[in-house]
Tab-separated table of C-alpha atoms in Angstrom:
chain	number	residue	atom	x	y	z
A	1	UNK	CA	-60.886	-4.796	-16.670
A	2	UNK	CA	-60.457	-8.263	-18.095
A	3	UNK	CA	-57.200	-8.666	-16.119
A	4	UNK	CA	-59.036	-8.202	-12.929
A	5	UNK	CA	-61.565	-10.601	-13.847
A	6	UNK	CA	-59.121	-13.424	-14.816
A	7	UNK	CA	-57.220	-12.372	-11.406
A	8	UNK	CA	-60.239	-12.880	-9.422
A	9	UNK	CA	-61.202	-16.191	-10.921
A	10	UNK	CA	-57.805	-17.162	-9.368
A	11	UNK	CA	-58.319	-15.756	-6.376
A	12	UNK	CA	-61.724	-17.424	-5.467
A	13	UNK	CA	-60.132	-20.833	-6.563
A	14	UNK	CA	-62.397	-20.905	-9.919
A	15	UNK	CA	-59.972	-20.148	-12.489
A	16	UNK	CA	-61.081	-19.395	-15.800
A	17	UNK	CA	-59.231	-20.131	-19.182
A	18	UNK	CA	-57.646	-16.897	-20.188
A	19	UNK	CA	-58.247	-17.946	-23.814
A	20	UNK	CA	-62.146	-17.820	-22.830
A	21	UNK	CA	-61.995	-14.387	-21.420
A	22	UNK	CA	-60.222	-13.425	-24.988
A	23	UNK	CA	-62.989	-14.910	-26.835
A	24	UNK	CA	-65.566	-13.150	-24.725
A	25	UNK	CA	-64.023	-9.690	-25.459
A	26	UNK	CA	-64.359	-10.590	-29.293
A	27	UNK	CA	-67.871	-11.191	-28.754
A	28	UNK	CA	-68.402	-8.026	-26.966
A	29	UNK	CA	-66.846	-6.140	-29.956
A	30	UNK	CA	-64.083	-5.039	-27.726
A	31	UNK	CA	-61.288	-7.627	-28.557
A	32	UNK	CA	-58.289	-7.973	-25.930
A	33	UNK	CA	-55.636	-10.683	-26.608
A	34	UNK	CA	-54.042	-13.021	-24.293
A	35	UNK	CA	-50.926	-11.426	-23.966
A	36	UNK	CA	-52.799	-7.979	-23.018
A	37	UNK	CA	-54.422	-9.710	-20.510
A	38	UNK	CA	-51.395	-11.428	-18.986
A	39	UNK	CA	-49.347	-8.094	-19.023
A	40	UNK	CA	-52.654	-6.194	-17.436
A	41	UNK	CA	-52.583	-8.558	-14.784
A	42	UNK	CA	-48.964	-8.344	-13.696
A	43	UNK	CA	-49.512	-4.379	-13.432
A	44	UNK	CA	-52.640	-5.092	-11.629
A	45	UNK	CA	-51.319	-7.309	-8.967
A	46	UNK	CA	-48.269	-5.152	-8.576
A	47	UNK	CA	-50.419	-2.321	-8.153
A	48	UNK	CA	-52.319	-3.724	-5.022
A	49	UNK	CA	-48.992	-4.954	-3.695
A	50	UNK	CA	-49.829	-8.654	-3.969
A	51	UNK	CA	-52.712	-8.318	-1.277
A	52	UNK	CA	-55.021	-10.934	-2.695
A	53	UNK	CA	-56.912	-12.041	0.294
A	54	UNK	CA	-60.856	-11.148	-0.049
A	55	UNK	CA	-63.640	-11.345	2.567
A	56	UNK	CA	-66.941	-12.213	1.416
A	57	UNK	CA	-70.440	-12.988	3.354
A	58	UNK	CA	-70.322	-16.948	2.177
A	59	UNK	CA	-68.504	-18.134	4.988
A	60	UNK	CA	-70.681	-16.283	7.959
A	61	UNK	CA	-73.601	-17.413	5.955
A	62	UNK	CA	-72.587	-21.083	6.427
A	63	UNK	CA	-71.342	-20.474	10.080
A	64	UNK	CA	-74.791	-19.467	10.870
A	65	UNK	CA	-76.570	-22.212	9.380
A	66	UNK	CA	-74.455	-24.289	11.157
A	67	UNK	CA	-75.001	-23.000	14.266
A	68	UNK	CA	-78.691	-22.876	13.661
A	69	UNK	CA	-78.790	-26.579	12.956
A	70	UNK	CA	-77.623	-27.209	16.619
A	71	UNK	CA	-79.180	-24.228	18.220
A	72	UNK	CA	-82.722	-24.653	17.007
A	73	UNK	CA	-82.689	-28.257	18.765
A	74	UNK	CA	-82.107	-26.391	22.156
A	75	UNK	CA	-84.773	-25.381	24.703
A	76	UNK	CA	-84.319	-21.676	23.628
A	77	UNK	CA	-83.645	-22.345	20.388
A	78	UNK	CA	-87.355	-24.090	19.836
A	79	UNK	CA	-88.750	-20.514	20.609
A	80	UNK	CA	-87.209	-19.066	17.545
A	81	UNK	CA	-89.479	-21.886	15.555
A	82	UNK	CA	-93.219	-20.983	14.782
A	83	UNK	CA	-94.074	-24.860	14.938
A	84	UNK	CA	-93.455	-27.807	16.871
A	85	UNK	CA	-91.607	-29.495	14.090
A	86	UNK	CA	-87.859	-29.959	14.881
A	87	UNK	CA	-85.941	-28.126	12.159
A	88	UNK	CA	-83.628	-30.268	10.225
A	89	UNK	CA	-80.934	-29.901	7.649
A	90	UNK	CA	-83.257	-30.191	4.607
A	91	UNK	CA	-85.191	-27.452	5.954
A	92	UNK	CA	-82.047	-25.200	6.187
A	93	UNK	CA	-80.702	-25.810	2.771
A	94	UNK	CA	-83.002	-23.940	0.793
A	95	UNK	CA	-82.306	-20.891	3.096
A	96	UNK	CA	-78.682	-21.522	2.896
A	97	UNK	CA	-78.726	-21.906	-1.054
A	98	UNK	CA	-80.976	-18.729	-1.341
A	99	UNK	CA	-78.429	-16.657	1.126
A	100	UNK	CA	-75.410	-17.936	-1.312
A	101	UNK	CA	-77.149	-16.524	-4.168
A	102	UNK	CA	-77.811	-13.183	-2.946
A	103	UNK	CA	-74.416	-12.998	-1.791
A	104	UNK	CA	-73.428	-13.509	-5.339
A	105	UNK	CA	-75.322	-10.430	-6.251
A	106	UNK	CA	-74.256	-8.556	-3.199
A	107	UNK	CA	-70.593	-9.279	-4.340
A	108	UNK	CA	-71.321	-7.275	-7.734
A	109	UNK	CA	-72.616	-4.084	-5.629
A	110	UNK	CA	-71.473	-1.346	-3.470
A	111	UNK	CA	-72.629	-3.257	-0.043
A	112	UNK	CA	-69.100	-5.232	0.733
A	113	UNK	CA	-67.917	-1.723	0.792
A	114	UNK	CA	-70.381	-0.438	3.357
A	115	UNK	CA	-70.770	-3.371	5.795
A	116	UNK	CA	-68.795	-5.956	7.415
A	117	UNK	CA	-69.054	-9.947	6.180
A	118	UNK	CA	-70.880	-10.918	9.235
A	119	UNK	CA	-73.654	-8.408	8.829
A	120	UNK	CA	-73.877	-8.944	5.383
A	121	UNK	CA	-73.898	-12.891	5.859
A	122	UNK	CA	-76.796	-12.682	8.608
A	123	UNK	CA	-78.908	-10.183	6.381
A	124	UNK	CA	-78.600	-12.403	3.517
A	125	UNK	CA	-79.914	-15.010	5.445
A	126	UNK	CA	-82.646	-13.115	6.791
A	127	UNK	CA	-83.916	-12.203	3.199
A	128	UNK	CA	-83.377	-15.629	2.064
A	129	UNK	CA	-85.349	-16.842	4.666
A	130	UNK	CA	-88.273	-14.556	4.119
A	131	UNK	CA	-88.153	-15.544	0.287
A	132	UNK	CA	-88.143	-19.285	1.158
A	133	UNK	CA	-91.032	-19.053	3.750
A	134	UNK	CA	-93.040	-16.940	1.286
A	135	UNK	CA	-92.606	-19.460	-1.364
A	136	UNK	CA	-93.779	-22.384	0.841
A	137	UNK	CA	-96.856	-20.186	1.978
A	138	UNK	CA	-97.882	-19.738	-1.759
A	139	UNK	CA	-97.408	-23.424	-2.531
A	140	UNK	CA	-99.746	-24.247	0.786
A	141	UNK	CA	-97.025	-25.887	2.475
A	142	UNK	CA	-98.243	-25.801	5.919
A	143	UNK	CA	-95.672	-27.763	7.430
A	144	UNK	CA	-92.576	-25.766	6.370
A	145	UNK	CA	-91.239	-24.528	9.811
A	146	UNK	CA	-91.218	-20.423	10.335
A	147	UNK	CA	-87.964	-19.285	11.850
A	148	UNK	CA	-87.436	-16.120	13.543
A	149	UNK	CA	-84.074	-15.322	12.688
A	150	UNK	CA	-83.912	-11.685	14.820
A	151	UNK	CA	-85.518	-13.727	17.441
A	152	UNK	CA	-82.514	-16.304	16.910
A	153	UNK	CA	-79.959	-13.498	17.432
A	154	UNK	CA	-81.675	-11.951	20.382
A	155	UNK	CA	-81.568	-15.209	22.324
A	156	UNK	CA	-78.177	-16.738	20.801
A	157	UNK	CA	-76.020	-13.817	21.547
A	158	UNK	CA	-77.688	-12.566	24.690
A	159	UNK	CA	-74.468	-13.305	26.552
A	160	UNK	CA	-71.981	-11.950	24.151
A	161	UNK	CA	-69.626	-9.002	25.233
A	162	UNK	CA	-70.487	-7.378	21.558
A	163	UNK	CA	-74.316	-7.241	22.368
A	164	UNK	CA	-76.070	-5.175	25.343
A	165	UNK	CA	-76.813	-6.983	28.477
A	166	UNK	CA	-80.389	-7.658	27.342
A	167	UNK	CA	-79.917	-9.601	23.927
A	168	UNK	CA	-79.101	-8.162	20.655
A	169	UNK	CA	-78.399	-4.264	20.860
A	170	UNK	CA	-80.739	-1.892	18.903
A	171	UNK	CA	-77.751	-0.449	16.868
A	172	UNK	CA	-76.995	-3.973	15.741
A	173	UNK	CA	-80.520	-4.863	14.915
A	174	UNK	CA	-80.798	-1.433	12.870
A	175	UNK	CA	-77.692	-2.190	11.044
A	176	UNK	CA	-78.505	-5.595	9.968
A	177	UNK	CA	-81.956	-4.321	9.117
A	178	UNK	CA	-80.274	-1.394	6.934
A	179	UNK	CA	-78.177	-4.286	4.849
A	180	UNK	CA	-81.354	-6.518	4.547
A	181	UNK	CA	-83.140	-3.461	3.041
A	182	UNK	CA	-80.275	-2.817	0.544
A	183	UNK	CA	-80.275	-6.788	-0.476
A	184	UNK	CA	-83.886	-6.497	-1.303
A	185	UNK	CA	-83.371	-3.371	-3.483
A	186	UNK	CA	-80.649	-5.048	-5.488
A	187	UNK	CA	-82.985	-6.291	-8.027
A	188	UNK	CA	-83.978	-2.981	-9.185
A	189	UNK	CA	-80.131	-2.381	-10.079
A	190	UNK	CA	-79.882	-0.351	-7.114
A	191	UNK	CA	-76.449	0.191	-4.641
A	192	UNK	CA	-74.102	-0.467	-8.146
A	193	UNK	CA	-75.349	-3.870	-8.312
A	194	UNK	CA	-74.042	-5.363	-11.804
A	195	UNK	CA	-76.270	-8.392	-11.501
A	196	UNK	CA	-79.550	-6.646	-12.578
A	197	UNK	CA	-80.484	-3.924	-15.020
A	198	UNK	CA	-76.877	-3.751	-16.518
A	199	UNK	CA	-76.885	-1.488	-19.628
A	200	UNK	CA	-74.488	-3.540	-22.138
A	201	UNK	CA	-73.959	-0.984	-24.577
A	202	UNK	CA	-72.569	1.326	-21.945
A	203	UNK	CA	-70.771	-1.607	-20.585
A	204	UNK	CA	-68.990	-1.928	-24.039
A	205	UNK	CA	-68.288	1.750	-24.271
A	206	UNK	CA	-66.401	1.616	-20.632
A	207	UNK	CA	-64.845	-1.248	-21.711
A	208	UNK	CA	-63.540	0.307	-24.830
A	209	UNK	CA	-62.077	3.447	-23.150
A	210	UNK	CA	-60.482	1.556	-20.185
A	211	UNK	CA	-58.440	-0.485	-23.168
A	212	UNK	CA	-57.153	2.613	-24.652
A	213	UNK	CA	-55.823	3.743	-21.362
A	214	UNK	CA	-52.242	3.149	-20.440
A	215	UNK	CA	-51.628	0.892	-17.604
A	216	UNK	CA	-50.956	3.153	-14.387
A	217	UNK	CA	-49.164	5.711	-16.727
A	218	UNK	CA	-46.648	3.028	-18.028
A	219	UNK	CA	-45.926	3.363	-21.899
A	220	UNK	CA	-45.182	0.144	-23.935
A	221	UNK	CA	-43.290	2.631	-26.065
A	222	UNK	CA	-39.621	1.839	-26.027
A	223	UNK	CA	-37.167	4.515	-25.230
A	224	UNK	CA	-34.695	6.044	-28.051
A	225	UNK	CA	-31.787	4.634	-25.921
A	226	UNK	CA	-32.973	0.993	-26.192
A	227	UNK	CA	-33.310	1.448	-29.797
A	228	UNK	CA	-29.573	2.649	-30.359
A	229	UNK	CA	-28.769	-0.299	-28.274
A	230	UNK	CA	-30.168	-3.014	-30.188
A	231	UNK	CA	-28.648	-1.063	-33.275
A	232	UNK	CA	-25.021	-1.521	-32.027
A	233	UNK	CA	-25.687	-4.830	-30.944
A	234	UNK	CA	-26.756	-5.732	-34.388
């Protein structure tokens, strides 16, 4: 488990010092040494056949934000904004930051195994948009622009070959809505989310059991032949 965390930090270009991971396991009362982490990492990367490319919702979120930045200034795009104010990058930034935070939580759930990154990205943006607009309403910020993201999808991709002839198809909309519902439920610890409601006692128990397991059936014990060979060389 610790080796997977270490390898994951490398894949995401946010490498964590392996010594810090060793220290963290000591604090969890389930110590794993640096040597054990590095050895397990080699077995892990070999077991996945060195296929390290990962796909997450971060890039789709950024792509949708960049498209919104230009499209909402067009004649069709203005129809998706419930105000006369022109949407600026400053208006989109809190939506972008909120969506990124949601993707962080999504990555620790089962959602990436069930939906595509594009569906996850737009659904995260929809939920973040709702949260930002609700906060602005509670603060009495009447000038904050309200964006209809479903309306944006309907008009923006109306001529896409992946949609029906009349805008976004019902199946696509239903799928995105399903993802958005699941994202809202992550705060309750649903869908395997490890960002909320984590039972640390149970987690420590799992970690200790995994530590006792042999790595994919390979034993670190040396065979009798190797021992005899060393004696003969000595």
